[in-house]
Amino acid sequence: MTAAEGTIFFLPGLGFGAAAAEPIAEAIGDRLRVVGMDLPGQGQAPDAADGTVGAMVDAALTRIETESDGGPWLLVAHSMGGKVGALVAARVLSGRANVFGLAGAVLLAPSPPTPEPMDDDKRSEMLGWVENGSLSAADARTFLDQNVASPLDGTREQDALAQVQRTSPLSWRRWLDTGSREDVSDAVGVLDLPVVVLAGEDDADLGAAAQPHLLSGVYPRARFVSLPGTGHLLPYERPDEVAAEIVRLWNETVPVSPELSPEWGRLIASDRTPVETRGLLARRALADDPGHQPSALSSAQLTILRALADLLVPQPAGRRIDLAARIDADLASGSGDGWRPAGLPDDASAYRQGLDAIARVWPDSADDQKRLIRCILEGEPIGGAGGDADSDTDADLLKHWFEDLRTDLARTWVAHPATMARLGFDGFATSGAAAVPGYVNLGAGVRDPWEPAGLGHLKTEEADEAGGADDAREAGETA
Amino acid sequence: MKLQGMRTYDHDEIVDVVVIGTGAGGAPLLARLAQRGLRVVALEAGPNLDPEDFTNDEVEAPRINWMSERLSGGETPTAFGPNNSGFGVGGGTLHWGAFTPRPDIRDMRLHTGSDADAGADSGADWPIEHADLTRYIVKVERTIGVSGPTPYPWDAERTYLEPPVDRNAPADLMALGCSRLGIRATDAPAAILNHDREQPHHGPRRGSQNLGSIHQGERFGTKATTANTYLPAAVAAGAEIRPDSMVHGIERDALGRVTAVVYRRGGEEFRQRCAALVLAGGGIETPRLLLNTGLANSSGMVGRNFLAHGAVQVWGRFDEQIRGYRGYPSALISEDFVRPADASFVGGYLLQSLGVMPLTFATSLVRGAGLWGAELVDALDAWRYSAGIGINGECLPRENNRLVLSDERDEWGVPRAVVTFTQGPNEKAIDDHAAGTMTSILEAAGARETRVLPRTAHTLGTCRMSTDPGEGVVDGDGRSHDIPNLWISDNSTFPSSLSANPGLAQMALALRTADRMLA
Ligand SMILES: Cc1cc2nc3c(=O)[nH]c(=O)nc-3n(C[C@H](O)[C@H](O)[C@H](O)COP(=O)(O)OP(=O)(O)OC[C@H]3O[C@@H](n4cnc5c(N)ncnc54)[C@H](O)[C@@H]3O)c2cc1C
């Protein structure tokens, strides 16, 4: 068995525990480690102190924090777990959890952050099942039958029934009475991460037809997949399709993004890193949307910006950041750098003009493209019919704007946590909640014990090694 | 900082003094006036921040910088944003590097001190005695907590109350290189606490945390800002600080004296009456406000004489990991080049060791060295093996280096500033000399290769002080030559740039102006 590439954290729906992840785990195989979780009162887990969704989120995050290795992971959440998962993602992406590496989410007939649409009769029927304690075998079967499009096969069905009956009546009641009715949409906000939402065509309120309406505002990048002949119990009814979508989302996000080793991920997750910074790094680590629709630039302008980005800040093939898309988003948000060269219009307009001028003369071959860049850097007119850059002044302005562009590209690249690790920068892990929030060892070649191993050797290892830096330290004051 | 429970004043009350800005120039003055019993109100365009509001992330940190756009022209345009301006209660001291050399007496006599040949190009003298300024500097150092080496190689009289902060790897290497070349270098004076201290009216400040991200703002009070020193003292003495309050108008009576300021807060317009006004908005905002209101400019000097220190850096690549983003960024100083023996220029420069944060370094590689493509990426990969040295170098005034108003208006309806700056032959000569010096120091320390990154820093001189009312905007006390109850206390008043960084001198000048106002 080879080491898994990453982890799937699975949040089950009402009535189910960690074991509900097993069919999916089997279908995925060894490539990804699947960690099923028992939410409070489900599976083996005791009830929570209260019935809020927040209490379930706390429990889920505690488990994720313990199980996470600092490497990449996807959140997979079914039904009730979907509401919990939205809050888990919101906390992780804002840095309010000691975990790093969230790459996306696969949601299975999820309950939305808003109050779950649920028929009153259905709610009272379900509440009735736990009036006298745990669900009876008959009620559990009714529940199962109501939630599948066609019967499950024997062992799966036995397994599912057993889980439903194991659910604590209190947690069952709490979800129906309070949790499902809670509106957590303010706390969730907009979650701009890669997401796939799967739902059955034969499901009712949380079915394929309802999901886009419930979730597209929450997950702007969500891809909605409807499964024919499927009810509500996707983890049991469609484990192969679910596994395939998980692997697909994984392939679309993790292996195409710059790699950050688990050691660095753990440092970002740790209390050394301030909460806000952890959130910023978590969001910057998310894979870019290949279908990014530019908002400040036109598609043509984005295309030429991507081509320029490849030459100005070249990245390793395969694992890349879409620097151009990130700059487009920054331009749209109006976040500038506090100044601009006199003579240039506002940043977004300057970008549009500059990119249009370059597009008019953009050559095909890489060598010619580099020649053109050198020309711009020299402040030479680049020509182009009707071009803005014909006169010397315009060439000069183009050059100034191009300096802004080059700076924006470089800064955007460096701000990514994987680039920080590549460059050997762990300064994000200062100013956090640690007892000694800064550095102790400052000399050349040495590092503090909490720093990633590649950044130097520990003071204690130093005895054997004669270093120029010791010389330097002894040189001291040279008056 | 904590503003709850502070004394407040009515808009209609004629307070004794309104101060615009709470940075290095505004805050010490505010504190002193309040402590002498004056009713004072500070108006600050930026927000009031708590320590947790500071971030070590370079993308987000500009929340403590003046980010409303400025337009920059000339051959060596000045970069603004994070580079050159404070915003928020504490002003520029929230992001300053806390490097606190004292001004050299020769720099305050730049014109008379330089040889006749340099003629009109040789800058202006300060209408202030060095000894007088130094008296105030000593007070500031005590109040904010400045660490440094005693004895100080270039000034036998001087003592520092706190021992210097720890050296990081760039400081070690600069010390090594200097020692091999016979250049004197020592631990830098810095407004960074070495030991925990209980700051009066503020509370506990922690001793050195060896943080390299102090330019982004610092949470532990290790670095002195006006928000953890002078401003709490001012509030304790009865001053009111109004954050998020952008002043855009000044009202006067028939005699031309200031009677009130007009400011915008949360989309609403307010008027605060006052008996005297102090402008402490910094080297860009103060002249912008004066040009926009057309005041105090009978000399025509408002916006002229814009000065930006030479701040060229040289980086050397070493075999070991330097990682200069650890520790106090500029822990070593040399004052050996304030007047280099072989100089062909007016003035001189200070040297400081350098470690910088990654985005700042990337920006310098792009803007300063013009790098792109594989060369840029290689230079960034080499950053962790690199140590830097930088300067703060004299800058002489030039006819076309100035600030004017643009046609374009900002979010408050005020015309934007257009700042034109081209380094002249004297600045270039200083840069060249310094680049040579720094390259040899790094090579002597064992650098495999070196790279020069041109830069400039600070915004000075745009309302300079002068004895002759035709030559400047304010007199040596900081009082307007034109309007008797208008004063300026910020970097715009510097008649010459000095080779010492401006923050410490600014705080001392502020105390001195306060005393003159009280006299
Ligand atoms: C990156 C950087 C590093 C530095 N490092 C050092 C260093 O290590 N050592 C050193 O000595 N100096 C350093 N300096 C310089 C130092 O910060 C300045 O000299 C000092 O802050 C200038 O003081 P000031 O009062 O002129 O302006 P500021 O400190 O900038 O204060 C001006 C304040 O006025 C407010 N304001 C402006 N206009 C208005 C208005 N119209 N209404 C209301 N409020 C307004 C602003 O928001 C701001 O808060 C550094 C500067 C920079 C940019």
Coordinates of N, CA, C and O in Angstrom, one line a residue, chain B residues 140-187:
Chain B
V140 N 12.6 62.4 24.3 CA 11.8 61.4 23.5 C 12.4 60.0 23.7 O 11.6 59.0 23.9
E141 N 13.7 59.8 23.6 CA 14.3 58.5 23.8 C 13.8 57.9 25.1 O 13.6 56.7 25.2
R142 N 13.8 58.7 26.2 CA 13.4 58.2 27.5 C 11.9 57.8 27.4 O 11.6 56.7 27.9
T143 N 11.1 58.6 26.9 CA 9.6 58.4 26.9 C 9.3 57.1 26.1 O 8.5 56.3 26.5
I144 N 9.8 57.0 24.9 CA 9.4 55.9 24.0 C 10.2 54.6 24.2 O 9.8 53.5 23.9
G145 N 11.4 54.8 24.9 CA 12.2 53.6 25.1 C 13.0 53.2 23.9 O 12.6 52.5 23.0
V146 N 14.2 53.8 23.9 CA 15.2 53.6 22.7 C 16.3 52.7 23.3 O 16.9 53.1 24.3
S147 N 16.6 51.6 22.6 CA 17.8 50.8 23.0 C 18.9 51.2 22.1 O 18.7 51.5 20.9
G148 N 20.1 51.0 22.6 CA 21.3 51.2 21.8 C 22.6 51.0 22.6 O 22.5 50.7 23.8
P149 N 23.7 51.1 21.9 CA 25.0 50.8 22.5 C 25.6 52.0 23.2 O 25.5 53.1 22.7
T150 N 26.1 51.8 24.4 CA 26.8 52.8 25.2 C 28.2 52.2 25.5 O 28.2 51.1 26.0
P151 N 29.3 52.8 25.2 CA 29.4 54.1 24.4 C 29.0 54.0 23.0 O 29.1 52.9 22.4
Y152 N 28.6 55.1 22.4 CA 28.3 55.2 21.0 C 29.5 55.7 20.2 O 30.0 56.8 20.5
P153 N 30.0 55.0 19.3 CA 31.3 55.3 18.6 C 31.4 56.7 18.1 O 32.5 57.3 18.1
W154 N 30.3 57.3 17.6 CA 30.4 58.6 17.0 C 30.0 59.7 17.9 O 29.8 60.8 17.4
D155 N 29.7 59.4 19.1 CA 29.2 60.5 20.0 C 29.5 60.0 21.5 O 28.7 59.3 22.1
A156 N 30.6 60.5 22.0 CA 31.0 60.1 23.3 C 30.1 60.5 24.4 O 30.0 59.9 25.5
E157 N 29.3 61.5 24.2 CA 28.4 62.1 25.3 C 27.2 61.2 25.5 O 26.5 61.3 26.5
R158 N 26.9 60.4 24.5 CA 25.6 59.8 24.5 C 25.5 58.5 25.4 O 26.4 57.7 25.4
T159 N 24.3 58.3 26.0 CA 24.1 57.0 26.7 C 22.7 56.5 26.3 O 21.8 57.4 26.1
Y160 N 22.5 55.3 26.2 CA 21.2 54.7 25.9 C 20.8 53.9 27.2 O 21.6 53.3 27.8
L161 N 19.5 54.0 27.5 CA 19.1 53.5 28.8 C 18.9 52.0 28.7 O 19.0 51.3 29.7
E162 N 18.6 51.5 27.5 CA 18.5 50.0 27.3 C 19.6 49.5 26.4 O 20.0 50.2 25.5
P163 N 20.0 48.3 26.7 CA 21.1 47.7 25.8 C 20.5 47.4 24.5 O 19.2 47.3 24.3
P164 N 21.3 47.2 23.4 CA 20.8 47.0 22.1 C 20.0 45.7 21.9 O 20.1 44.8 22.7
V165 N 19.2 45.7 20.9 CA 18.4 44.5 20.6 C 19.3 43.4 19.9 O 20.4 43.8 19.5
D166 N 18.9 42.2 19.8 CA 19.7 41.1 19.3 C 20.0 41.4 17.8 O 19.2 41.9 17.1
R167 N 21.2 41.0 17.4 CA 21.6 41.0 16.0 C 21.1 39.8 15.3 O 21.1 38.7 15.7
N168 N 20.6 40.1 14.0 CA 20.3 39.0 13.2 C 21.4 38.7 12.2 O 22.5 39.3 12.3
A169 N 21.2 37.7 11.3 CA 22.3 37.3 10.4 C 22.8 38.5 9.5 O 24.0 38.6 9.4
P170 N 21.9 39.3 8.9 CA 22.5 40.4 8.1 C 23.3 41.3 9.0 O 24.4 41.9 8.5
A171 N 22.9 41.6 10.2 CA 23.7 42.4 11.1 C 25.1 41.8 11.4 O 26.1 42.4 11.4
D172 N 25.1 40.5 11.7 CA 26.4 39.7 11.9 C 27.3 39.9 10.7 O 28.5 40.1 10.9
L173 N 26.7 39.7 9.5 CA 27.6 39.8 8.3 C 28.1 41.2 8.0 O 29.2 41.4 7.6
M174 N 27.2 42.2 8.2 CA 27.7 43.5 8.0 C 28.8 43.9 9.0 O 29.8 44.5 8.7
A175 N 28.7 43.4 10.3 CA 29.7 43.6 11.3 C 31.0 43.0 10.9 O 32.1 43.6 11.0
L176 N 30.9 41.8 10.3 CA 32.1 41.1 9.9 C 32.8 41.8 8.7 O 34.0 42.1 8.7
G177 N 32.0 42.2 7.7 CA 32.5 42.9 6.6 C 33.2 44.2 7.0 O 34.3 44.6 6.6
C178 N 32.5 45.0 7.8 CA 33.0 46.3 8.3 C 34.3 46.1 9.1 O 35.3 46.8 8.9
S179 N 34.4 45.1 9.9 CA 35.6 44.9 10.7 C 36.8 44.5 9.8 O 37.9 45.0 10.0
R180 N 36.5 43.8 8.8 CA 37.6 43.4 7.8 C 38.1 44.6 7.0 O 39.2 44.6 6.6
L181 N 37.2 45.6 6.9 CA 37.6 46.8 6.1 C 38.0 48.0 7.0 O 38.3 49.1 6.4
G182 N 37.9 47.8 8.3 CA 38.2 48.9 9.2 C 37.2 50.0 9.2 O 37.4 51.2 9.5
I183 N 35.9 49.6 8.9 CA 34.8 50.6 9.0 C 34.2 50.4 10.4 O 34.0 49.2 10.8
R184 N 33.9 51.4 11.1 CA 33.2 51.3 12.4 C 31.8 51.0 12.2 O 31.1 51.6 11.4
A185 N 31.3 50.0 12.9 CA 29.9 49.7 12.9 C 29.5 49.2 14.2 O 30.3 48.6 14.9
T186 N 28.2 49.4 14.6 CA 27.8 48.9 15.9 C 26.3 48.6 15.9 O 25.6 48.9 14.9
D187 N 25.8 48.2 17.1 CA 24.4 47.9 17.2 C 23.6 49.2 17.0 O 24.0 50.2 17.5

